[in-house]
Amino acid sequence: MSYLEAKVPPIRELRRPETALAHGEFRCGGGPKKAVCAIMAQADRDFTQGSICPLLPALGIMTSLPQTVVLLHGAVGCGSCAVGNNVNVRAGNAARGRADLDALWLSTALNEDNVIFGGGEKLASALIEADAIYQPKVILAVSGCLPGVIGDDIDNVAAETQPKVKAKILPIHCEGFKSRFMATAYDVIYHALGRNLLPLESGPKDKNAINVMNVGSMGLADEKELARLLGELGLKANFFPVFASPDSFALATRARASISVCPTHDDYFLSHLWEKYGVPAIIRHMPIGIKNTSLWLTHLGEELNMAAQAQDLADKEEAKLNAALAPYKEFFAGKTAFVSAGEYRSLATGLLLRELGFKLLGIRSFHFDGFAEVELAKLDQGEEFIFNVANVQPFEEANLLARLRPDIFLGHWHGNSTAARLGIPAQVIYNSGYAYIGYQGAFDLARRLKRRLTNPAFYKRVGRFAKLPYRAEWYAADPFSHIRAQEAESPLTAQTQKANFAEARP
Amino acid sequence: MSGSFLERPRFSCSLGGALAAAGNIQNVAPILHAGPGCAGNFAWSNNGAAALAVTGPCLGLNVPATNIQEKEVVFGGLDRLREEILNAAKIIQSELYFVLTGCLPEVIGDDVESLVAEIAAQGLPLVMASAAGFKGDSFHGYEAVLKTLIAKVIKPARVKDDKLVNVFGVPPSLNPFWRGDLNGFKELLGLLGLSANVFFGPSQSFKGLTQAGKARKNIVVSSLYGLEAAELYQEKFEVDYVLAPYPIGAAAAERFLTVVGRALEIPRRKVKKAIEEAGQRHYDYLEPLVDVYNDMEAQRHVLIVGDVNYALALTDFFSQDLGWIPELTVITNPLSPEEETRVLKNHIDLGGLAPNRLIFESRLSYIAKAAKNVWGGPGLTYWDSKQPVFVAGSSLERALAAELSATHLSLTYPIANRAVLTRGYVGYSGGLRLTEDVVGAFIANR
């Protein structure tokens, strides 16, 4: 049965009970599946730093949708980061030929009275008013933490208000305290889109159309690269859901197949497209890195009975790319790297770094679930590296980086300042607008990494003076000592520890 | 302000304002007792709104936080908070740990105050401020932090320092130019021989902050923010305050110095001398611009959109320093009618602005309507088009400025398209900087 029949989507904790948030392991790789077995879904921390909840990545998708109003139901600060998402929305709109177009977000700004007497009426009035003023196609009624605690039923309010409103009202559940996993955001969005924007019947199939599920961090450069590759196979890429107009979702039901770009992102929606509309789903690899892009392509080829064509394309692209990368690989040889980002992104980028000639010292993933086992297994073939699962938690990162002092750090948007403050050159690997994906993305990232390493002066200067808030004692402590139910012992040899501590910077 | 929602709010919640305040005090570590996304939410908000100033050593995702989950919502969050505080003390280096409570613990009724008192009694420097998002906007959070500083951190002083004052009313981040502006206040007060505690930012030491009780007078530079704190201060330390509206530019700086001089009973001759000298220096720098400024007809009709402090101060500046025509000034704080009256009453001089040219409105869609009332016209051959137009607002007014064929410069929150480090617009030197920026904006293609 489809989850979409339920009013509220299940949180990842229930839907994917293997999902883990806290894990630290000094040794990963160098053997099959060792780390995967050690990851404990229930592990936790007795000290945590600020985090992000499902609302934040959800807003990244929601604010990008054209002709859509995002109505945040909560305290006025809840989702105020839409103003930050708007930076990407403006850039994405401009890249698509719509200059100076901002996202539109509103807040019911719940106050003390609303907390006592309920905020349902306010939400209903806001829906009616917003519909009249902005005349959007869709209004996303988004619940933050507060309505979840005071008991506002946004589904009921949406259903009761719908007859008075022209726009389609989509209730979105982003009560932050209900899930520890930001990946819940993707399910929440797909739940609403799947229930409300898809037609009853799919209509005639378009045998050249492929649904390519994009992610908030993909810019137009990445979409163009995937469209180019699909184009070489005579296929047309339709991108969903980021920047897709509400009307266009109906097209998704008529495609020949759907393919995911980030396997932890899309199964919720793609299973539904398969079960209800017979659109096959392809969810296995992330097209970041050389081998992974080829695997992504050839897997698609196999599913569409065009394996030979896809393999041929992959071979040609790899040959061209590898020739172009030769001088870069020489430059990177022996240099060390450390990655921290979303689950799939970090693992796939780790593999790419090895392809480019870097020695991979460590990976931090924001969470870990069964989707990524295949990716971790790919990394198991190489040298050992440190694997840390953490919803950011920069204190662990600071400790690790101060020991390891990689030549380059690659991190998520807003996740690079610890490295930079330690004087380690940092490369952002999750920011829309820059190329990361496909063969083109691999080359472009190499080009940018070389530029970073050619002159790291900014980071060296910043590192000399910038402050981090940690005590000197913390840098000497086991970086994973605040993970509960964590039994792995530190396998660092005494000698390595001594050397690393000498370099650790209080 | 009517309606059931805010459009693209120009602030975050109380917790956001409190974090921006507490986290920008030197050597203070905030600890959030709040939902799991609050810290990230504020960091991402800063990315699009605080002129590219996103984090600090113990801000952004570095800030210790309990990240409350369903379990705590059901069973209470105090055990988790206790654990977090004690571990934060082990890991985070700080002279003061500052617990800030968000929506969830306040709805579920965690008695944070007692827990904080209990741990503080054991010797950990620990205070708290209640900053639930449903209790107010970011300005409320700024005020809450100030009040905790006054109640718990600032030490009473028997002997006052005759030359020392405290400045209230400049909320960090919410004013993207806050660091430069605070330096501007120090510089401006220095003209009268005074030194100032500004509480926030790199120019204020924590030790100095604890000794703010020596101040002889508090100066509140806003008709809205910092007033409650100044009242509390007066109650606790028997030191009164003077309200001196936010001074941007030379004309406003003169008035500021006059008001402060009078309140501190500085001899009139001394104040007058300071004003003359500073004015002379100001125009020594401005003079070379006069030729081109005149020849390019740099006078503009201006639309000003911003919070109470900046909207009024910019109106003053454009009107009195540059001699421009403020056609419409929009104050974007959502205020009660009483607060609106107070704001207008407290402001000394609206720069000759006609009352119907000042509105209180935060929704861009309504601001656009009001602007069209001013600039939309019959399009006849002979009519006053009120061109050329300059829009001094936030980044959100860019599309509107394009519609008005106006030059736009981001001067008020949210600012996504400028990087601000030391820049500030307060006082004489601030006025010169603003002149550079404003003229620079409309000659970019010269």
GROMACS .gro file of N, CA and C in nm, chain A residues 75-173:
model
  297
   75ALA      N    1   0.552   3.010   1.495
   75ALA     CA    2   0.604   3.138   1.546
   75ALA      C    3   0.678   3.207   1.432
   76VAL      N    4   0.693   3.338   1.444
   76VAL     CA    5   0.742   3.415   1.328
   76VAL      C    6   0.884   3.375   1.285
   77GLY      N    7   0.962   3.321   1.378
   77GLY     CA    8   1.097   3.282   1.339
   77GLY      C    9   1.104   3.148   1.269
   78CYS      N   10   0.999   3.068   1.286
   78CYS     CA   11   1.001   2.932   1.234
   78CYS      C   12   0.998   2.938   1.081
   79GLY      N   13   1.109   2.905   1.019
   79GLY     CA   14   1.118   2.914   0.874
   79GLY      C   15   1.162   3.051   0.825
   80SER      N   16   1.211   3.135   0.918
   80SER     CA   17   1.259   3.266   0.871
   80SER      C   18   1.378   3.248   0.777
   81CYS      N   19   1.435   3.128   0.775
   81CYS     CA   20   1.546   3.099   0.684
   81CYS      C   21   1.501   3.098   0.539
   82ALA      N   22   1.370   3.110   0.514
   82ALA     CA   23   1.325   3.122   0.374
   82ALA      C   24   1.396   3.239   0.307
   83VAL      N   25   1.432   3.339   0.386
   83VAL     CA   26   1.503   3.454   0.330
   83VAL      C   27   1.641   3.411   0.279
   84GLY      N   28   1.697   3.309   0.341
   84GLY     CA   29   1.824   3.252   0.292
   84GLY      C   30   1.801   3.164   0.171
   85ASN      N   31   1.695   3.081   0.175
   85ASN     CA   32   1.661   3.000   0.059
   85ASN      C   33   1.636   3.090  -0.063
   86ASN      N   34   1.584   3.209  -0.035
   86ASN     CA   35   1.551   3.302  -0.142
   86ASN      C   36   1.673   3.339  -0.228
   87VAL      N   37   1.790   3.334  -0.166
   87VAL     CA   38   1.913   3.362  -0.242
   87VAL      C   39   1.925   3.261  -0.358
   88ASN      N   40   1.900   3.134  -0.325
   88ASN     CA   41   1.907   3.031  -0.428
   88ASN      C   42   1.791   3.038  -0.525
   89VAL      N   43   1.675   3.076  -0.473
   89VAL     CA   44   1.558   3.087  -0.560
   89VAL      C   45   1.579   3.197  -0.664
   90ARG      N   46   1.631   3.309  -0.619
   90ARG     CA   47   1.657   3.419  -0.713
   90ARG      C   48   1.759   3.377  -0.818
   91ALA      N   49   1.865   3.310  -0.773
   91ALA     CA   50   1.969   3.267  -0.867
   91ALA      C   51   1.911   3.165  -0.964
   92GLY      N   52   1.833   3.072  -0.911
   92GLY     CA   53   1.772   2.969  -0.997
   92GLY      C   54   1.675   3.030  -1.096
   93ASN      N   55   1.596   3.125  -1.051
   93ASN     CA   56   1.504   3.192  -1.142
   93ASN      C   57   1.580   3.270  -1.249
   94ALA      N   58   1.683   3.340  -1.208
   94ALA     CA   59   1.761   3.419  -1.304
   94ALA      C   60   1.824   3.326  -1.409
   95ALA      N   61   1.877   3.211  -1.362
   95ALA     CA   62   1.938   3.117  -1.456
   95ALA      C   63   1.836   3.064  -1.556
   96ARG      N   64   1.711   3.061  -1.512
   96ARG     CA   65   1.604   3.012  -1.600
   96ARG      C   66   1.533   3.126  -1.674
   97GLY      N   67   1.597   3.242  -1.675
   97GLY     CA   68   1.544   3.353  -1.754
   97GLY      C   69   1.440   3.438  -1.684
   98ARG      N   70   1.427   3.421  -1.552
   98ARG     CA   71   1.329   3.504  -1.480
   98ARG      C   72   1.404   3.591  -1.379
   99ALA      N   73   1.446   3.707  -1.425
   99ALA     CA   74   1.530   3.792  -1.341
   99ALA      C   75   1.448   3.854  -1.228
  100ASP      N   76   1.517   3.879  -1.116
  100ASP     CA   77   1.458   3.956  -1.006
  100ASP      C   78   1.328   3.896  -0.953
  101LEU      N   79   1.321   3.763  -0.949
  101LEU     CA   80   1.199   3.700  -0.900
  101LEU      C   81   1.226   3.634  -0.765
  102ASP      N   82   1.163   3.687  -0.661
  102ASP     CA   83   1.182   3.634  -0.526
  102ASP      C   84   1.081   3.523  -0.497
  103ALA      N   85   1.118   3.439  -0.402
  103ALA     CA   86   1.021   3.343  -0.348
  103ALA      C   87   0.916   3.421  -0.269
  104LEU      N   88   0.802   3.357  -0.247
  104LEU     CA   89   0.699   3.423  -0.168
  104LEU      C   90   0.666   3.336  -0.047
  105TRP      N   91   0.703   3.386   0.071
  105TRP     CA   92   0.672   3.312   0.193
  105TRP      C   93   0.604   3.404   0.293
  106LEU      N   94   0.514   3.345   0.369
  106LEU     CA   95   0.435   3.420   0.467
  106LEU      C   96   0.442   3.345   0.599
  107SER      N   97   0.412   3.416   0.708
  107SER     CA   98   0.408   3.347   0.838
  107SER      C   99   0.282   3.388   0.912
  108THR      N  100   0.216   3.290   0.973
  108THR     CA  101   0.101   3.325   1.057
  108THR      C  102   0.148   3.387   1.188
  109ALA      N  103   0.278   3.383   1.214
  109ALA     CA  104   0.337   3.449   1.331
  109ALA      C  105   0.254   3.427   1.458
  110LEU      N  106   0.241   3.303   1.498
  110LEU     CA  107   0.159   3.269   1.615
  110LEU      C  108   0.207   3.342   1.740
  111ASN      N  109   0.112   3.393   1.816
  111ASN     CA  110   0.147   3.466   1.938
  111ASN      C  111   0.095   3.390   2.060
  112GLU      N  112   0.110   3.452   2.176
  112GLU     CA  113   0.075   3.383   2.300
  112GLU      C  114  -0.075   3.344   2.303
  113ASP      N  115  -0.160   3.433   2.255
  113ASP     CA  116  -0.303   3.402   2.251
  113ASP      C  117  -0.329   3.279   2.165
  114ASN      N  118  -0.264   3.275   2.048
  114ASN     CA  119  -0.284   3.162   1.958
  114ASN      C  120  -0.238   3.032   2.024
  115VAL      N  121  -0.132   3.041   2.102
  115VAL     CA  122  -0.082   2.920   2.169
  115VAL      C  123  -0.184   2.870   2.270
  116ILE      N  124  -0.252   2.964   2.335
  116ILE     CA  125  -0.351   2.925   2.437
  116ILE      C  126  -0.482   2.879   2.372
  117PHE      N  127  -0.527   2.957   2.272
  117PHE     CA  128  -0.660   2.929   2.217
  117PHE      C  129  -0.657   2.853   2.084
  118GLY      N  130  -0.538   2.826   2.032
  118GLY     CA  131  -0.530   2.754   1.905
  118GLY      C  132  -0.509   2.850   1.789
  119GLY      N  133  -0.441   2.800   1.688
  119GLY     CA  134  -0.408   2.887   1.574
  119GLY      C  135  -0.483   2.851   1.447
  120GLY      N  136  -0.578   2.759   1.458
  120GLY     CA  137  -0.649   2.710   1.339
  120GLY      C  138  -0.722   2.819   1.263
  121GLU      N  139  -0.792   2.904   1.339
  121GLU     CA  140  -0.871   3.010   1.274
  121GLU      C  141  -0.780   3.107   1.200
  122LYS      N  142  -0.668   3.137   1.263
  122LYS     CA  143  -0.574   3.230   1.202
  122LYS      C  144  -0.522   3.170   1.070
  123LEU      N  145  -0.493   3.041   1.074
  123LEU     CA  146  -0.445   2.974   0.953
  123LEU      C  147  -0.551   2.980   0.843
  124ALA      N  148  -0.677   2.955   0.880
  124ALA     CA  149  -0.785   2.958   0.781
  124ALA      C  150  -0.796   3.098   0.718
  125SER      N  151  -0.794   3.201   0.803
  125SER     CA  152  -0.803   3.339   0.749
  125SER      C  153  -0.684   3.367   0.660
  126ALA      N  154  -0.566   3.323   0.702
  126ALA     CA  155  -0.446   3.350   0.624
  126ALA      C  156  -0.456   3.284   0.487
  127LEU      N  157  -0.509   3.163   0.482
  127LEU     CA  158  -0.523   3.093   0.354
  127LEU      C  159  -0.614   3.171   0.260
  128ILE      N  160  -0.726   3.218   0.316
  128ILE     CA  161  -0.824   3.290   0.234
  128ILE      C  162  -0.765   3.423   0.185
  129GLU      N  163  -0.699   3.493   0.279
  129GLU     CA  164  -0.641   3.623   0.244
  129GLU      C  165  -0.528   3.608   0.142
  130ALA      N  166  -0.441   3.511   0.165
  130ALA     CA  167  -0.327   3.492   0.074
  130ALA      C  168  -0.375   3.455  -0.065
  131ASP      N  169  -0.479   3.375  -0.071
  131ASP     CA  170  -0.535   3.335  -0.201
  131ASP      C  171  -0.584   3.458  -0.277
  132ALA      N  172  -0.654   3.546  -0.204
  132ALA     CA  173  -0.710   3.665  -0.269
  132ALA      C  174  -0.601   3.762  -0.313
  133ILE      N  175  -0.499   3.780  -0.230
  133ILE     CA  176  -0.397   3.881  -0.261
  133ILE      C  177  -0.303   3.833  -0.372
  134TYR      N  178  -0.254   3.710  -0.360
  134TYR     CA  179  -0.146   3.666  -0.450
  134TYR      C  180  -0.195   3.578  -0.566
  135GLN      N  181  -0.315   3.526  -0.556
  135GLN     CA  182  -0.374   3.438  -0.659
  135GLN      C  183  -0.275   3.333  -0.710
  136PRO      N  184  -0.220   3.255  -0.617
  136PRO     CA  185  -0.124   3.151  -0.659
  136PRO      C  186  -0.198   3.026  -0.707
  137LYS      N  187  -0.124   2.934  -0.766
  137LYS     CA  188  -0.185   2.805  -0.802
  137LYS      C  189  -0.190   2.713  -0.681
  138VAL      N  190  -0.087   2.728  -0.596
  138VAL     CA  191  -0.076   2.638  -0.481
  138VAL      C  192  -0.040   2.719  -0.357
  139ILE      N  193  -0.102   2.683  -0.245
  139ILE     CA  194  -0.056   2.737  -0.116
  139ILE      C  195  -0.010   2.618  -0.032
  140LEU      N  196   0.113   2.624   0.012
  140LEU     CA  197   0.165   2.520   0.100
  140LEU      C  198   0.143   2.566   0.243
  141ALA      N  199   0.057   2.495   0.316
  141ALA     CA  200   0.031   2.530   0.457
  141ALA      C  201   0.124   2.444   0.541
  142VAL      N  202   0.229   2.508   0.592
  142VAL     CA  203   0.340   2.434   0.652
  142VAL      C  204   0.337   2.444   0.804
  143SER      N  205   0.328   2.330   0.867
  143SER     CA  206   0.324   2.330   1.013
  143SER      C  207   0.464   2.320   1.071
  144GLY      N  208   0.500   2.418   1.156
  144GLY     CA  209   0.625   2.410   1.233
  144GLY      C  210   0.599   2.339   1.364
  145CYS      N  211   0.692   2.354   1.459
  145CYS     CA  212   0.679   2.284   1.587
  145CYS      C  213   0.553   2.324   1.666
  146LEU      N  214   0.528   2.454   1.673
  146LEU     CA  215   0.423   2.501   1.765
  146LEU      C  216   0.286   2.438   1.740
  147PRO      N  217   0.235   2.440   1.615
  147PRO     CA  218   0.105   2.379   1.592
  147PRO      C  219   0.103   2.231   1.631
  148GLY      N  220   0.220   2.166   1.617
  148GLY     CA  221   0.229   2.026   1.654
  148GLY      C  222   0.213   2.005   1.804
  149VAL      N  223   0.255   2.104   1.884
  149VAL     CA  224   0.244   2.089   2.030
  149VAL      C  225   0.108   2.137   2.080
  150ILE      N  226   0.058   2.246   2.019
  150ILE     CA  227  -0.069   2.299   2.072
  150ILE      C  228  -0.188   2.228   2.010
  151GLY      N  229  -0.163   2.143   1.911
  151GLY     CA  230  -0.270   2.059   1.859
  151GLY      C  231  -0.351   2.116   1.744
  152ASP      N  232  -0.297   2.212   1.671
  152ASP     CA  233  -0.368   2.260   1.551
  152ASP      C  234  -0.370   2.148   1.447
  153ASP      N  235  -0.485   2.121   1.390
  153ASP     CA  236  -0.495   2.018   1.287
  153ASP      C  237  -0.492   2.084   1.150
  154ILE      N  238  -0.374   2.096   1.093
  154ILE     CA  239  -0.364   2.170   0.967
  154ILE      C  240  -0.434   2.097   0.852
  155ASP      N  241  -0.444   1.965   0.861
  155ASP     CA  242  -0.513   1.892   0.755
  155ASP      C  243  -0.661   1.927   0.752
  156ASN      N  244  -0.719   1.931   0.872
  156ASN     CA  245  -0.860   1.968   0.880
  156ASN      C  246  -0.884   2.110   0.834
  157VAL      N  247  -0.798   2.202   0.881
  157VAL     CA  248  -0.814   2.343   0.842
  157VAL      C  249  -0.804   2.354   0.691
  158ALA      N  250  -0.706   2.285   0.632
  158ALA     CA  251  -0.688   2.292   0.487
  158ALA      C  252  -0.812   2.238   0.416
  159ALA      N  253  -0.863   2.124   0.462
  159ALA     CA  254  -0.980   2.063   0.397
  159ALA      C  255  -1.102   2.153   0.410
  160GLU      N  256  -1.121   2.211   0.528
  160GLU     CA  257  -1.240   2.295   0.550
  160GLU      C  258  -1.231   2.427   0.473
  161THR      N  259  -1.108   2.475   0.454
  161THR     CA  260  -1.092   2.605   0.389
  161THR      C  261  -1.088   2.591   0.237
  162GLN      N  262  -1.051   2.475   0.189
  162GLN     CA  263  -1.033   2.457   0.045
  162GLN      C  264  -1.150   2.509  -0.040
  163PRO      N  265  -1.277   2.482  -0.001
  163PRO     CA  266  -1.387   2.532  -0.086
  163PRO      C  267  -1.389   2.684  -0.101
  164LYS      N  268  -1.329   2.757  -0.008
  164LYS     CA  269  -1.331   2.904  -0.014
  164LYS      C  270  -1.210   2.960  -0.087
  165VAL      N  271  -1.125   2.872  -0.135
  165VAL     CA  272  -0.996   2.916  -0.188
  165VAL      C  273  -0.972   2.856  -0.326
  166LYS      N  274  -0.927   2.940  -0.420
  166LYS     CA  275  -0.904   2.891  -0.556
  166LYS      C  276  -0.777   2.807  -0.567
  167ALA      N  277  -0.673   2.851  -0.499
  167ALA     CA  278  -0.547   2.776  -0.505
  167ALA      C  279  -0.564   2.640  -0.440
  168LYS      N  280  -0.481   2.545  -0.482
  168LYS     CA  281  -0.482   2.416  -0.412
  168LYS      C  282  -0.406   2.430  -0.282
  169ILE      N  283  -0.465   2.387  -0.172
  169ILE     CA  284  -0.397   2.394  -0.043
  169ILE      C  285  -0.330   2.260  -0.014
  170LEU      N  286  -0.202   2.264   0.010
  170LEU     CA  287  -0.128   2.141   0.042
  170LEU      C  288  -0.076   2.149   0.185
  171PRO      N  289  -0.130   2.070   0.276
  171PRO     CA  290  -0.075   2.070   0.412
  171PRO      C  291   0.061   2.001   0.412
  172ILE      N  292   0.157   2.062   0.481
  172ILE     CA  293   0.292   2.007   0.488
  172ILE      C  294   0.332   1.994   0.634
  173HIS      N  295   0.371   1.874   0.676
  173HIS     CA  296   0.406   1.853   0.817
  173HIS      C  297   0.556   1.861   0.839
   0.00000   0.00000   0.00000
